[in-house]
PDB file of N, CA and C in Angstrom:
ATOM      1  N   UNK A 163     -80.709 259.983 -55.864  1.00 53.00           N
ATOM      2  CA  UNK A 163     -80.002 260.805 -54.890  1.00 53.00           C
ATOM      3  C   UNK A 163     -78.562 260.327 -54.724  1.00 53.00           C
ATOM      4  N   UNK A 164     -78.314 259.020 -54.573  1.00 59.00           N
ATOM      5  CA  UNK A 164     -77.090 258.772 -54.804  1.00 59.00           C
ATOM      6  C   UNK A 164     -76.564 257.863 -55.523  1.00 59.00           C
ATOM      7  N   UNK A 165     -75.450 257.995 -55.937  1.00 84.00           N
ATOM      8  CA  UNK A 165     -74.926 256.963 -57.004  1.00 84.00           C
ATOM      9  C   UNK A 165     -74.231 255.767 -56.549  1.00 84.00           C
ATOM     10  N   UNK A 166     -74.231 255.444 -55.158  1.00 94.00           N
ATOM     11  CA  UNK A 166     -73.371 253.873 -54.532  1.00 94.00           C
ATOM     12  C   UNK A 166     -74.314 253.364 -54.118  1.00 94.00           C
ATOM     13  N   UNK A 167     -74.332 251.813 -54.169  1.00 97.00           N
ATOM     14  CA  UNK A 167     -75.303 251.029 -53.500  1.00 97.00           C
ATOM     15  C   UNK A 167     -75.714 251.464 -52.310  1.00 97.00           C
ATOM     16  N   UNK A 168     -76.932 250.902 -52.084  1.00 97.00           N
ATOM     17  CA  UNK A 168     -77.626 250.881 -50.363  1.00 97.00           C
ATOM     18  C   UNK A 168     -76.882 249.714 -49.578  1.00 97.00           C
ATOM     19  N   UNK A 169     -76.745 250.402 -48.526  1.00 97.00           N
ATOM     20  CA  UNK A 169     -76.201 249.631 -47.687  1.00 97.00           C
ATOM     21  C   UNK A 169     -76.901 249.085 -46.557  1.00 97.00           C
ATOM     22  N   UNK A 170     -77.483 248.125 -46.096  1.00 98.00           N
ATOM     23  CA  UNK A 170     -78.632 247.523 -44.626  1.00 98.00           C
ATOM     24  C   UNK A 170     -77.861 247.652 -43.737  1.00 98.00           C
ATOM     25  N   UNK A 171     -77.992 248.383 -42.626  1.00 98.00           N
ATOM     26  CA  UNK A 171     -76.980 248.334 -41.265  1.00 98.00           C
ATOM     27  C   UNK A 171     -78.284 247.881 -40.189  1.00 98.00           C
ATOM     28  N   UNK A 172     -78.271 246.608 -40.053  1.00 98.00           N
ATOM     29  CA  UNK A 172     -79.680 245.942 -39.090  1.00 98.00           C
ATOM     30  C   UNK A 172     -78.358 245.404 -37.748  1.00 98.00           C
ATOM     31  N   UNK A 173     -79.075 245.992 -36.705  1.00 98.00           N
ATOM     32  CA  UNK A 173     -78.901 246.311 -35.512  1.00 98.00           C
ATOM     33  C   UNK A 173     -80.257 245.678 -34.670  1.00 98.00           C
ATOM     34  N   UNK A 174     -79.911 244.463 -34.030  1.00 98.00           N
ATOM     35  CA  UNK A 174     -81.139 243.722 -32.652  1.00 98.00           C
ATOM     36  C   UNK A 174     -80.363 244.498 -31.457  1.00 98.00           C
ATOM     37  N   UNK A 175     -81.673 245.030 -31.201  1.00 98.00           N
ATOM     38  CA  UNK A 175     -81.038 245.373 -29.539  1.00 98.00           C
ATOM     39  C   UNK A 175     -82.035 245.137 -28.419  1.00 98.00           C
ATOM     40  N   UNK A 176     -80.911 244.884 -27.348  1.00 98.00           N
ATOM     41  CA  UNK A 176     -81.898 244.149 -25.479  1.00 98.00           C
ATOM     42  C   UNK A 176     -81.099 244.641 -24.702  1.00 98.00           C
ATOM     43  N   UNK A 177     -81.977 245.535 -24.071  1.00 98.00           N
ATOM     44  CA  UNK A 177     -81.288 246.189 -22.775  1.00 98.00           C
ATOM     45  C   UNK A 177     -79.964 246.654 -23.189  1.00 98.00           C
ATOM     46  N   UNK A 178     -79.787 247.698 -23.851  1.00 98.00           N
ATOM     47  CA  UNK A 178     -78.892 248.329 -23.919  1.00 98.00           C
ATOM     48  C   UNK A 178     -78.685 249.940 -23.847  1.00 98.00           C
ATOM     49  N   UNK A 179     -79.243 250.355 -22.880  1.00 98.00           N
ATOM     50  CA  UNK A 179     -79.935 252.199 -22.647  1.00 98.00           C
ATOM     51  C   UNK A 179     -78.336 252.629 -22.607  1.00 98.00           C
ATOM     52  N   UNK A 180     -77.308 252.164 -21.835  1.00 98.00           N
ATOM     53  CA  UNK A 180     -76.095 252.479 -21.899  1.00 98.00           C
ATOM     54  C   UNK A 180     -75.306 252.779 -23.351  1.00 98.00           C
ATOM     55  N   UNK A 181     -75.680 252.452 -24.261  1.00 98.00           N
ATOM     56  CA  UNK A 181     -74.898 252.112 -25.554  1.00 98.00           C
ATOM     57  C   UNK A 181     -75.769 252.515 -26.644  1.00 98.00           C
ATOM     58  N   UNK A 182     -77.180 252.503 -26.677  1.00 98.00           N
ATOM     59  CA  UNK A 182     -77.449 252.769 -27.915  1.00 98.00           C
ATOM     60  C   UNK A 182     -77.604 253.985 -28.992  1.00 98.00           C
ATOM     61  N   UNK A 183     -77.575 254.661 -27.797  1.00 98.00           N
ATOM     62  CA  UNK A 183     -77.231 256.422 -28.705  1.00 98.00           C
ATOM     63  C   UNK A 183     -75.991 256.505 -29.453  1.00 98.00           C
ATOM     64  N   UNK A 184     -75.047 255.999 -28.805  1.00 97.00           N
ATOM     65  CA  UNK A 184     -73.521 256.163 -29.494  1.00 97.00           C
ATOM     66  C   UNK A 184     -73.524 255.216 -30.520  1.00 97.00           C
ATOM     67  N   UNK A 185     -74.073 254.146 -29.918  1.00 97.00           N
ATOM     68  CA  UNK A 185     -74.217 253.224 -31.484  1.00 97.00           C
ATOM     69  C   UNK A 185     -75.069 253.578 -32.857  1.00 97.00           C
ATOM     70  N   UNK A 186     -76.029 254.542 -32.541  1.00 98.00           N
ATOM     71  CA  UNK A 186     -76.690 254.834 -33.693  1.00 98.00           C
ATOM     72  C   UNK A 186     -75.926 256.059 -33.962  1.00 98.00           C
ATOM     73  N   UNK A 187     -75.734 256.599 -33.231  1.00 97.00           N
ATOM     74  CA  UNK A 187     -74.870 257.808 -33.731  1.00 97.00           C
ATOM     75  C   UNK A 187     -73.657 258.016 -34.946  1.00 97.00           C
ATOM     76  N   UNK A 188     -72.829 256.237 -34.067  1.00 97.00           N
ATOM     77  CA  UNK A 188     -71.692 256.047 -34.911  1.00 97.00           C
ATOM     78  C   UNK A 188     -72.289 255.816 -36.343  1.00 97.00           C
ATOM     79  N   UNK A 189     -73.406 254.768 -36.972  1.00 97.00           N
ATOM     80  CA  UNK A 189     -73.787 254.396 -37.949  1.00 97.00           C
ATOM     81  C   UNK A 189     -74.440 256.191 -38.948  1.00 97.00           C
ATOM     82  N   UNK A 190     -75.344 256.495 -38.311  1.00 97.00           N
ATOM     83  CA  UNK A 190     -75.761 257.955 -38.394  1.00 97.00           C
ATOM     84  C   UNK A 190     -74.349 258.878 -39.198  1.00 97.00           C
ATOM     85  N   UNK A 191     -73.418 258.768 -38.421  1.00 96.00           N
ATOM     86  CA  UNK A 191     -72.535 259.726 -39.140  1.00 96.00           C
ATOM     87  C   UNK A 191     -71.137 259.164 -39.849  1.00 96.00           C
ATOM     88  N   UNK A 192     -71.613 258.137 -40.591  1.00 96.00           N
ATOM     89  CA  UNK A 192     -70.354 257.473 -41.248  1.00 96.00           C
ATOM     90  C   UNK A 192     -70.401 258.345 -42.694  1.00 96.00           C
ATOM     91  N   UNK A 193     -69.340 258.541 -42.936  1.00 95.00           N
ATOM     92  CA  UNK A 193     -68.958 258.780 -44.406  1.00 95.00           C
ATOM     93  C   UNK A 193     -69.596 258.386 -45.664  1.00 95.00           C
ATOM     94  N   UNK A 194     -70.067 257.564 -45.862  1.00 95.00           N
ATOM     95  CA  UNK A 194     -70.631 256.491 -46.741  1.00 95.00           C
ATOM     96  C   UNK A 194     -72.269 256.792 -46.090  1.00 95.00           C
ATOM     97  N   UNK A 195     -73.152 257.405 -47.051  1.00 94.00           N
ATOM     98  CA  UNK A 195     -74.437 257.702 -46.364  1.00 94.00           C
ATOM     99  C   UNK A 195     -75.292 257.047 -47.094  1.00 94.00           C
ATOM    100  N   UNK A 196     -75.302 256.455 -48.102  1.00 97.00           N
ATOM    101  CA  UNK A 196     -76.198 255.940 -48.397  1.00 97.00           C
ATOM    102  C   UNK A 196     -76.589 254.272 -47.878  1.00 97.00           C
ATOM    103  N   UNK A 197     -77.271 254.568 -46.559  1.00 97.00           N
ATOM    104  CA  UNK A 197     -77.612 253.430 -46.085  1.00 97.00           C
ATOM    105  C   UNK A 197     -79.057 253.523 -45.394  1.00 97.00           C
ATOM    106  N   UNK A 198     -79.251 252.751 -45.079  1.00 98.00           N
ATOM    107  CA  UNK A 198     -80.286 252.081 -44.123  1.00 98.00           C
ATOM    108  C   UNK A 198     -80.391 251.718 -42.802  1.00 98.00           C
ATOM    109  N   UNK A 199     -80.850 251.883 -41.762  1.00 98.00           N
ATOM    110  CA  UNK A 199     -80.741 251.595 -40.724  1.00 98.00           C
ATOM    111  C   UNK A 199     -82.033 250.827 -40.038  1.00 98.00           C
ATOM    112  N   UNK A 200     -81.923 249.241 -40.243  1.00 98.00           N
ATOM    113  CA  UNK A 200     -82.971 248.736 -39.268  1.00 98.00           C
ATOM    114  C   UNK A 200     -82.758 248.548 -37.989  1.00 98.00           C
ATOM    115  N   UNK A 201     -83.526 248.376 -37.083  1.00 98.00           N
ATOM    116  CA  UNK A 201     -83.233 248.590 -35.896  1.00 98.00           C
ATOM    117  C   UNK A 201     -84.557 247.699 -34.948  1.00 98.00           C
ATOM    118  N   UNK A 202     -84.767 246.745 -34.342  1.00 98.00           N
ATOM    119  CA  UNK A 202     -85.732 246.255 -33.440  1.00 98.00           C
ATOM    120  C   UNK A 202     -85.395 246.561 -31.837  1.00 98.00           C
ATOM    121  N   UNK A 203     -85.869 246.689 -31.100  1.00 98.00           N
ATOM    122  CA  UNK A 203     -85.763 246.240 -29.375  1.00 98.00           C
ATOM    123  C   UNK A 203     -86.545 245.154 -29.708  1.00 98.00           C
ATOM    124  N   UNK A 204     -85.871 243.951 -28.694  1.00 98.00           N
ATOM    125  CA  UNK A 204     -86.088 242.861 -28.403  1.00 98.00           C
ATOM    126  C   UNK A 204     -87.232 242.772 -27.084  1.00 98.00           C
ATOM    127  N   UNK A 205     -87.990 243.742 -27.276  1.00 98.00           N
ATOM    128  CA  UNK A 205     -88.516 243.809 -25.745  1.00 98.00           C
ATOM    129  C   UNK A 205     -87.380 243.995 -24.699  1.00 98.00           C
ATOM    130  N   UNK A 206     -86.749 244.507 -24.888  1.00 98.00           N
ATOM    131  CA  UNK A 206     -85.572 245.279 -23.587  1.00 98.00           C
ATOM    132  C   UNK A 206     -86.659 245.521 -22.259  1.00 98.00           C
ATOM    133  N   UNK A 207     -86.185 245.714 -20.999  1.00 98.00           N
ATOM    134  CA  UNK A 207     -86.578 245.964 -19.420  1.00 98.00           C
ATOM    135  C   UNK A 207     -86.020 247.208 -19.340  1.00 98.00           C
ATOM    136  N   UNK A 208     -85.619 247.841 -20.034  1.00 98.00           N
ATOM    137  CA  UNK A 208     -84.566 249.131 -19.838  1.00 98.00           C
ATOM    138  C   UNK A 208     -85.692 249.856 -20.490  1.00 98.00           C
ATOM    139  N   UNK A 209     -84.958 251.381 -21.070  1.00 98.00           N
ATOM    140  CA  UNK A 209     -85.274 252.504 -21.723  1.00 98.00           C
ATOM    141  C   UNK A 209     -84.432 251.949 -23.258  1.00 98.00           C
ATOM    142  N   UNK A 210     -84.231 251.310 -23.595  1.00 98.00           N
ATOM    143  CA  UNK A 210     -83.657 251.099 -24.881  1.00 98.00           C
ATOM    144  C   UNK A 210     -84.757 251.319 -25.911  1.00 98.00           C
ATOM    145  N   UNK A 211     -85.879 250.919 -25.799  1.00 98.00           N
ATOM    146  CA  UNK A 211     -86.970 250.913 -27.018  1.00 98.00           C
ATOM    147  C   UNK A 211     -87.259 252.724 -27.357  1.00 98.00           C
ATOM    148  N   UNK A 212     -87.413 253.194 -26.139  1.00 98.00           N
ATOM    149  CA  UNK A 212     -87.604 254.755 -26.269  1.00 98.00           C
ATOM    150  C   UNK A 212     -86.141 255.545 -26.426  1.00 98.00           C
ATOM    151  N   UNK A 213     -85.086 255.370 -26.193  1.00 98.00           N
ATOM    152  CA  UNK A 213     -84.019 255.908 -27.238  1.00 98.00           C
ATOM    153  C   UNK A 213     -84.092 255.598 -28.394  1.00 98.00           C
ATOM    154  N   UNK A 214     -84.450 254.498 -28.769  1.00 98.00           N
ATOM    155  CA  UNK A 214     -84.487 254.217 -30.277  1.00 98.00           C
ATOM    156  C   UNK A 214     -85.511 254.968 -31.012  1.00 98.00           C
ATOM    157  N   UNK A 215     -86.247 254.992 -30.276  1.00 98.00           N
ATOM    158  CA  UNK A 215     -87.728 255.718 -30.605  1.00 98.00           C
ATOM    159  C   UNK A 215     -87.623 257.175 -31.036  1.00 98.00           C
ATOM    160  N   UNK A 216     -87.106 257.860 -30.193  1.00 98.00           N
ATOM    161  CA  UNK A 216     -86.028 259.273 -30.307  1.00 98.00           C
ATOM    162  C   UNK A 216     -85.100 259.476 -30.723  1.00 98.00           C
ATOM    163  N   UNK A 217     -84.601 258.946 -31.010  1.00 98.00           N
ATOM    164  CA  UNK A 217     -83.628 258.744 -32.491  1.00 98.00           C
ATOM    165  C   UNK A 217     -84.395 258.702 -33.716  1.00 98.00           C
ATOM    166  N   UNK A 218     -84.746 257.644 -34.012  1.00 98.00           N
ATOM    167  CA  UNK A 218     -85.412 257.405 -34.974  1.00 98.00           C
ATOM    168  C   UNK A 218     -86.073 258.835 -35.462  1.00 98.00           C
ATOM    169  N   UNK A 219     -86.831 259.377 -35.063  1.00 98.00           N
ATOM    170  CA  UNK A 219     -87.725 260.664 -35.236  1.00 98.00           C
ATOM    171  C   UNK A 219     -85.935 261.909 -36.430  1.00 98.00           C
ATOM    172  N   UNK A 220     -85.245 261.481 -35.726  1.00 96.00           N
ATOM    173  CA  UNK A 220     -84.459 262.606 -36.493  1.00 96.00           C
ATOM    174  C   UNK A 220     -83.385 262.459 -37.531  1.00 96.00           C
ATOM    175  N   UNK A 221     -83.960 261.032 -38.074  1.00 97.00           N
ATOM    176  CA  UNK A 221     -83.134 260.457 -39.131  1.00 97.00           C
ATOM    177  C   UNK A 221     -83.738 259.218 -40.163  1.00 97.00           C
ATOM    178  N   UNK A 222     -84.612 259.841 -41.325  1.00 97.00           N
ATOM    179  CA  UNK A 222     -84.964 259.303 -42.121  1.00 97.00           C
ATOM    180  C   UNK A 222     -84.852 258.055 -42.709  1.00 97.00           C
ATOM    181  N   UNK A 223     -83.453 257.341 -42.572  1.00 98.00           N
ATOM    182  CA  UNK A 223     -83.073 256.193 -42.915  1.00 98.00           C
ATOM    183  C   UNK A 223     -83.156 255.080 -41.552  1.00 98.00           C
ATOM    184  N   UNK A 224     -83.353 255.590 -40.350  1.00 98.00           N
ATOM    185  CA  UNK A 224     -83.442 254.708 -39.742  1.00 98.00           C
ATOM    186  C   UNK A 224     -85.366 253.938 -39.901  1.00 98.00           C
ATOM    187  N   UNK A 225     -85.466 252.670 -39.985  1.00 98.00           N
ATOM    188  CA  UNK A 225     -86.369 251.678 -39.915  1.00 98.00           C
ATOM    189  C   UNK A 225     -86.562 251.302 -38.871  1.00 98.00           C
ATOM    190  N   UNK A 226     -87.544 251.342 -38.114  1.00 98.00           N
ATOM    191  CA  UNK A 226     -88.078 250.627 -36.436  1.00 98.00           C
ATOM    192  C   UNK A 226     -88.758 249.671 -37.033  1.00 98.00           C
ATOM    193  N   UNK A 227     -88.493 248.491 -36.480  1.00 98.00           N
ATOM    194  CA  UNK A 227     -89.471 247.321 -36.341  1.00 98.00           C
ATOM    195  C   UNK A 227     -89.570 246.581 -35.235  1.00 98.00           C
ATOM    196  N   UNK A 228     -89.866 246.976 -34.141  1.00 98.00           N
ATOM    197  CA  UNK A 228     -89.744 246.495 -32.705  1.00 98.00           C
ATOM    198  C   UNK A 228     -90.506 245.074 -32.591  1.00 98.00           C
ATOM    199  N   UNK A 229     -89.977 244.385 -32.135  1.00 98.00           N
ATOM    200  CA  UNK A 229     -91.026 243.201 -31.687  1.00 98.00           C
ATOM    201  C   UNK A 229     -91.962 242.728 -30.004  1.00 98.00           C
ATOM    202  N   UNK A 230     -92.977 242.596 -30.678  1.00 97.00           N
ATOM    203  CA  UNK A 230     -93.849 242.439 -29.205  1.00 97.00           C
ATOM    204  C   UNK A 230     -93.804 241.267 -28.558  1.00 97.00           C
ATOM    205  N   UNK A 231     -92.997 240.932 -28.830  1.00 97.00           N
ATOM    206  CA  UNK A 231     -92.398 239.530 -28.097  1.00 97.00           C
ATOM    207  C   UNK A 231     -90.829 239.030 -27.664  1.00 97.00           C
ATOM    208  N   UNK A 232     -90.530 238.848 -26.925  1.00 98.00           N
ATOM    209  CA  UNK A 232     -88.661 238.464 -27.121  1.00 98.00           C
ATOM    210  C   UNK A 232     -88.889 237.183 -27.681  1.00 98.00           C
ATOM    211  N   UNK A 233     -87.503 237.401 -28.529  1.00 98.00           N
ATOM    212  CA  UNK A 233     -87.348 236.942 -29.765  1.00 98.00           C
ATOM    213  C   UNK A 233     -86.188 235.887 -29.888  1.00 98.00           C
ATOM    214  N   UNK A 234     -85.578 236.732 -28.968  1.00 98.00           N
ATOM    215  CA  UNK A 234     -83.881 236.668 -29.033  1.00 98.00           C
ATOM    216  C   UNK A 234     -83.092 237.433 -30.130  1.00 98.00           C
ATOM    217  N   UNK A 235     -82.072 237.405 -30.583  1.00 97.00           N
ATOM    218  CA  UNK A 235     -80.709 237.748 -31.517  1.00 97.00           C
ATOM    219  C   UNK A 235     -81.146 237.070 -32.981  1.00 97.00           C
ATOM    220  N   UNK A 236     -81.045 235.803 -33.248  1.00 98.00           N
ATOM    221  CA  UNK A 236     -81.217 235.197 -33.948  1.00 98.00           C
ATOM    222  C   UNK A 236     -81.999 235.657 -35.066  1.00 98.00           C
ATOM    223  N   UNK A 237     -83.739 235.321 -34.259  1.00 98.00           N
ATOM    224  CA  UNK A 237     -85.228 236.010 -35.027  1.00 98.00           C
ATOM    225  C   UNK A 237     -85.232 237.224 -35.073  1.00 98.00           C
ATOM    226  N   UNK A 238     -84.409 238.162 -34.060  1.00 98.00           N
ATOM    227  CA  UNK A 238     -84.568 239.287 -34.708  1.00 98.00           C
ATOM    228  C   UNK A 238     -84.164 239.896 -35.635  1.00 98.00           C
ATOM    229  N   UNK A 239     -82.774 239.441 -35.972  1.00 98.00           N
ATOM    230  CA  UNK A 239     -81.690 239.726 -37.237  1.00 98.00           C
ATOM    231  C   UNK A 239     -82.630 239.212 -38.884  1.00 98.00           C
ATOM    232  N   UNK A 240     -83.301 237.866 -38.433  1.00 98.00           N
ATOM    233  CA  UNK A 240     -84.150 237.577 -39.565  1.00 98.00           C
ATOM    234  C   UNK A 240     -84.866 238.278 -39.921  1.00 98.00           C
ATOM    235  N   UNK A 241     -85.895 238.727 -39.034  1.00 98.00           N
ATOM    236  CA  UNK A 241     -87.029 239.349 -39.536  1.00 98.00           C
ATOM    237  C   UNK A 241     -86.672 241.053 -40.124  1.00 98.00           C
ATOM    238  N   UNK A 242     -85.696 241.724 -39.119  1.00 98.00           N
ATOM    239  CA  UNK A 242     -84.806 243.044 -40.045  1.00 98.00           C
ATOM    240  C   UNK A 242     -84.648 242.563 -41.362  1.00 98.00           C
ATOM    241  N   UNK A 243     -83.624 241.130 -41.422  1.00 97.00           N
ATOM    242  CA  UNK A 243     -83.267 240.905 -42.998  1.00 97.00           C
ATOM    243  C   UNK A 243     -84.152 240.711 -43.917  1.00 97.00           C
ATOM    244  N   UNK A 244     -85.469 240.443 -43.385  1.00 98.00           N
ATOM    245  CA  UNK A 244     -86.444 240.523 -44.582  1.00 98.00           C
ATOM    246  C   UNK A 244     -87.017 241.930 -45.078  1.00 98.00           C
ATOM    247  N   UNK A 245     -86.623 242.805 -44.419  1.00 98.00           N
ATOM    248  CA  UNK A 245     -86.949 244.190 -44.522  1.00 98.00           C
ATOM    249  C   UNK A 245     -86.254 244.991 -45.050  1.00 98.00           C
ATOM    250  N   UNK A 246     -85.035 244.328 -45.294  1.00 98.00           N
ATOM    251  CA  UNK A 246     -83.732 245.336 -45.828  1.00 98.00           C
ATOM    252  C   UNK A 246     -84.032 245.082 -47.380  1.00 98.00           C
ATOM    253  N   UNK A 247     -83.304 246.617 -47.531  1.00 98.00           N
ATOM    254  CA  UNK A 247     -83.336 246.296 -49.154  1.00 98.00           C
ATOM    255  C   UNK A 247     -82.199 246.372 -49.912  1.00 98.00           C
ATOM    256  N   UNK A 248     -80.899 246.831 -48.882  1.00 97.00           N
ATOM    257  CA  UNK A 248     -79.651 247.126 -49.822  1.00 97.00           C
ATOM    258  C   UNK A 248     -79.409 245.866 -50.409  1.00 97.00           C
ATOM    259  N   UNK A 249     -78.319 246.210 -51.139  1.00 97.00           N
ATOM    260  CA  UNK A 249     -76.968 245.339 -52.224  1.00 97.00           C
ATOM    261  C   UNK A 249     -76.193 244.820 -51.225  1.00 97.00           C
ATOM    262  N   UNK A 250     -75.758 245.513 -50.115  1.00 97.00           N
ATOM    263  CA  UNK A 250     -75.157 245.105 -49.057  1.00 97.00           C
ATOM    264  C   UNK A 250     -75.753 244.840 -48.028  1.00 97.00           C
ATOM    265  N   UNK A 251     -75.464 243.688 -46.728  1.00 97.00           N
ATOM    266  CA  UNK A 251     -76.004 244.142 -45.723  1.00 97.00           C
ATOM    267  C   UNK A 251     -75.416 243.819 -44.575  1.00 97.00           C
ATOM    268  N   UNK A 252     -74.943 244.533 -43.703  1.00 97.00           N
ATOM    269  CA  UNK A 252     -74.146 244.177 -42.546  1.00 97.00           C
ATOM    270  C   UNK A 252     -74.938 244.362 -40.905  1.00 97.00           C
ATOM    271  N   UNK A 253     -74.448 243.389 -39.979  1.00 97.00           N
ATOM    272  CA  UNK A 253     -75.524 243.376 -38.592  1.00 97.00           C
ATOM    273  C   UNK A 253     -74.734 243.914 -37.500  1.00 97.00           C
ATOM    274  N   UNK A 254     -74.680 244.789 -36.946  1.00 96.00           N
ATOM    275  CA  UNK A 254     -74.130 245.909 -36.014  1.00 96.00           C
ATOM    276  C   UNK A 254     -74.518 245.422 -34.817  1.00 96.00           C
ATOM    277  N   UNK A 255     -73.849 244.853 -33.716  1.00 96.00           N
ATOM    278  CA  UNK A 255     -74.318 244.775 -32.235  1.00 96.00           C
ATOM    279  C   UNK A 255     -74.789 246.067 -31.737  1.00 96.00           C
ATOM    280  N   UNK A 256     -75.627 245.996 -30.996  1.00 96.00           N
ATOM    281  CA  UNK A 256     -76.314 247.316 -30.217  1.00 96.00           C
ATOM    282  C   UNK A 256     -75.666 248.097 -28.803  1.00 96.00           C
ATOM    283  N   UNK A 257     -74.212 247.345 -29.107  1.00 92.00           N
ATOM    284  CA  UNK A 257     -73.177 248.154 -27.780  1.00 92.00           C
ATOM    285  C   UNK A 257     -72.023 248.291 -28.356  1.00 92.00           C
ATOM    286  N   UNK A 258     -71.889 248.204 -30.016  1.00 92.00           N
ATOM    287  CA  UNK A 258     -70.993 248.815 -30.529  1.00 92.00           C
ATOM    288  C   UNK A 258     -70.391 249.905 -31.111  1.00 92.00           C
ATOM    289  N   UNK A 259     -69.821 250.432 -31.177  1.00 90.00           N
ATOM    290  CA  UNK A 259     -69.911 251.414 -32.309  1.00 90.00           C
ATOM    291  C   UNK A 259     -68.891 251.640 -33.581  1.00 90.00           C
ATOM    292  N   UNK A 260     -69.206 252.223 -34.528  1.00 91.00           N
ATOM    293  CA  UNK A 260     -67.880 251.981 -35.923  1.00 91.00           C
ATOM    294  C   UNK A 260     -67.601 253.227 -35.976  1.00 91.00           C
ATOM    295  N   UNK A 261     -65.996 253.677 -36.484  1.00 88.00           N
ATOM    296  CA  UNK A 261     -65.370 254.604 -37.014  1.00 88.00           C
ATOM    297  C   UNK A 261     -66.376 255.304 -37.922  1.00 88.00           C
ATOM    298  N   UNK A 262     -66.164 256.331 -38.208  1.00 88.00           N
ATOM    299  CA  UNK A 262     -66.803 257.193 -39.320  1.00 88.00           C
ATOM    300  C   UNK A 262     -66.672 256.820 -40.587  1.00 88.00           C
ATOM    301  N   UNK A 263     -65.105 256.562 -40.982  1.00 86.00           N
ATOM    302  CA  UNK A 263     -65.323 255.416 -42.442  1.00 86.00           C
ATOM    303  C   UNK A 263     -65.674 254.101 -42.681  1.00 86.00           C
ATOM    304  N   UNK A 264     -66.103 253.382 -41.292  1.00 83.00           N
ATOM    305  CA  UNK A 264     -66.102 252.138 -41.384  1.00 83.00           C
ATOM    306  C   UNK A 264     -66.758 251.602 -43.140  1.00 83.00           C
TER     307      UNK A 264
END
């Protein structure tokens, strides 16, 4: 389907219901589509796990791997990175968001 490498865009997120739509959004509609999107809640106290959840449903490349435990930042970035499969792989904070060409 496409001819440029895969790209891993792994994203840990905690408590972030404020931010995470726009952040998947931004990744969602970058220029450069051939990527991947992992994605965990850290056990968030918020609604963050169920935006992700609803998202997820309408975009094929995103990967859920939520963890049933807090983890922290750290273990969660690991355990995404064992799941990724691009050539590339870059880790996206979960209250950020990137330009369309990033």
């Amino acid at each position: 389907m496409y001819n440029t490498p895969l790209l891993s865009v792994i994203i840990p997120a905690y408590n972030v219901e404020k931010y995470i739509s726009k952040t998947l959004d931004s990744i969602i509609s970058q220029t450069y589509q051939n990527i991947e999107i992992l994605i965990a809640d850290d056990l968030s106290k918020d609604n963050t796990r169920n935006i992700i959840d609803s998202i997820s449903k309408t975009d094929s490349r995103i990967i859920v791997s939520h963890n049933t435990k807090n983890l922290g930042k750290v273990k969660t970035v690991n355990n995404l990175f064992k799941l990724s499969k691009g050539k590339y792989i870059t880790i996206h904070d979960s209250d950020d968001w990137s330009e369309k060409d990033r």
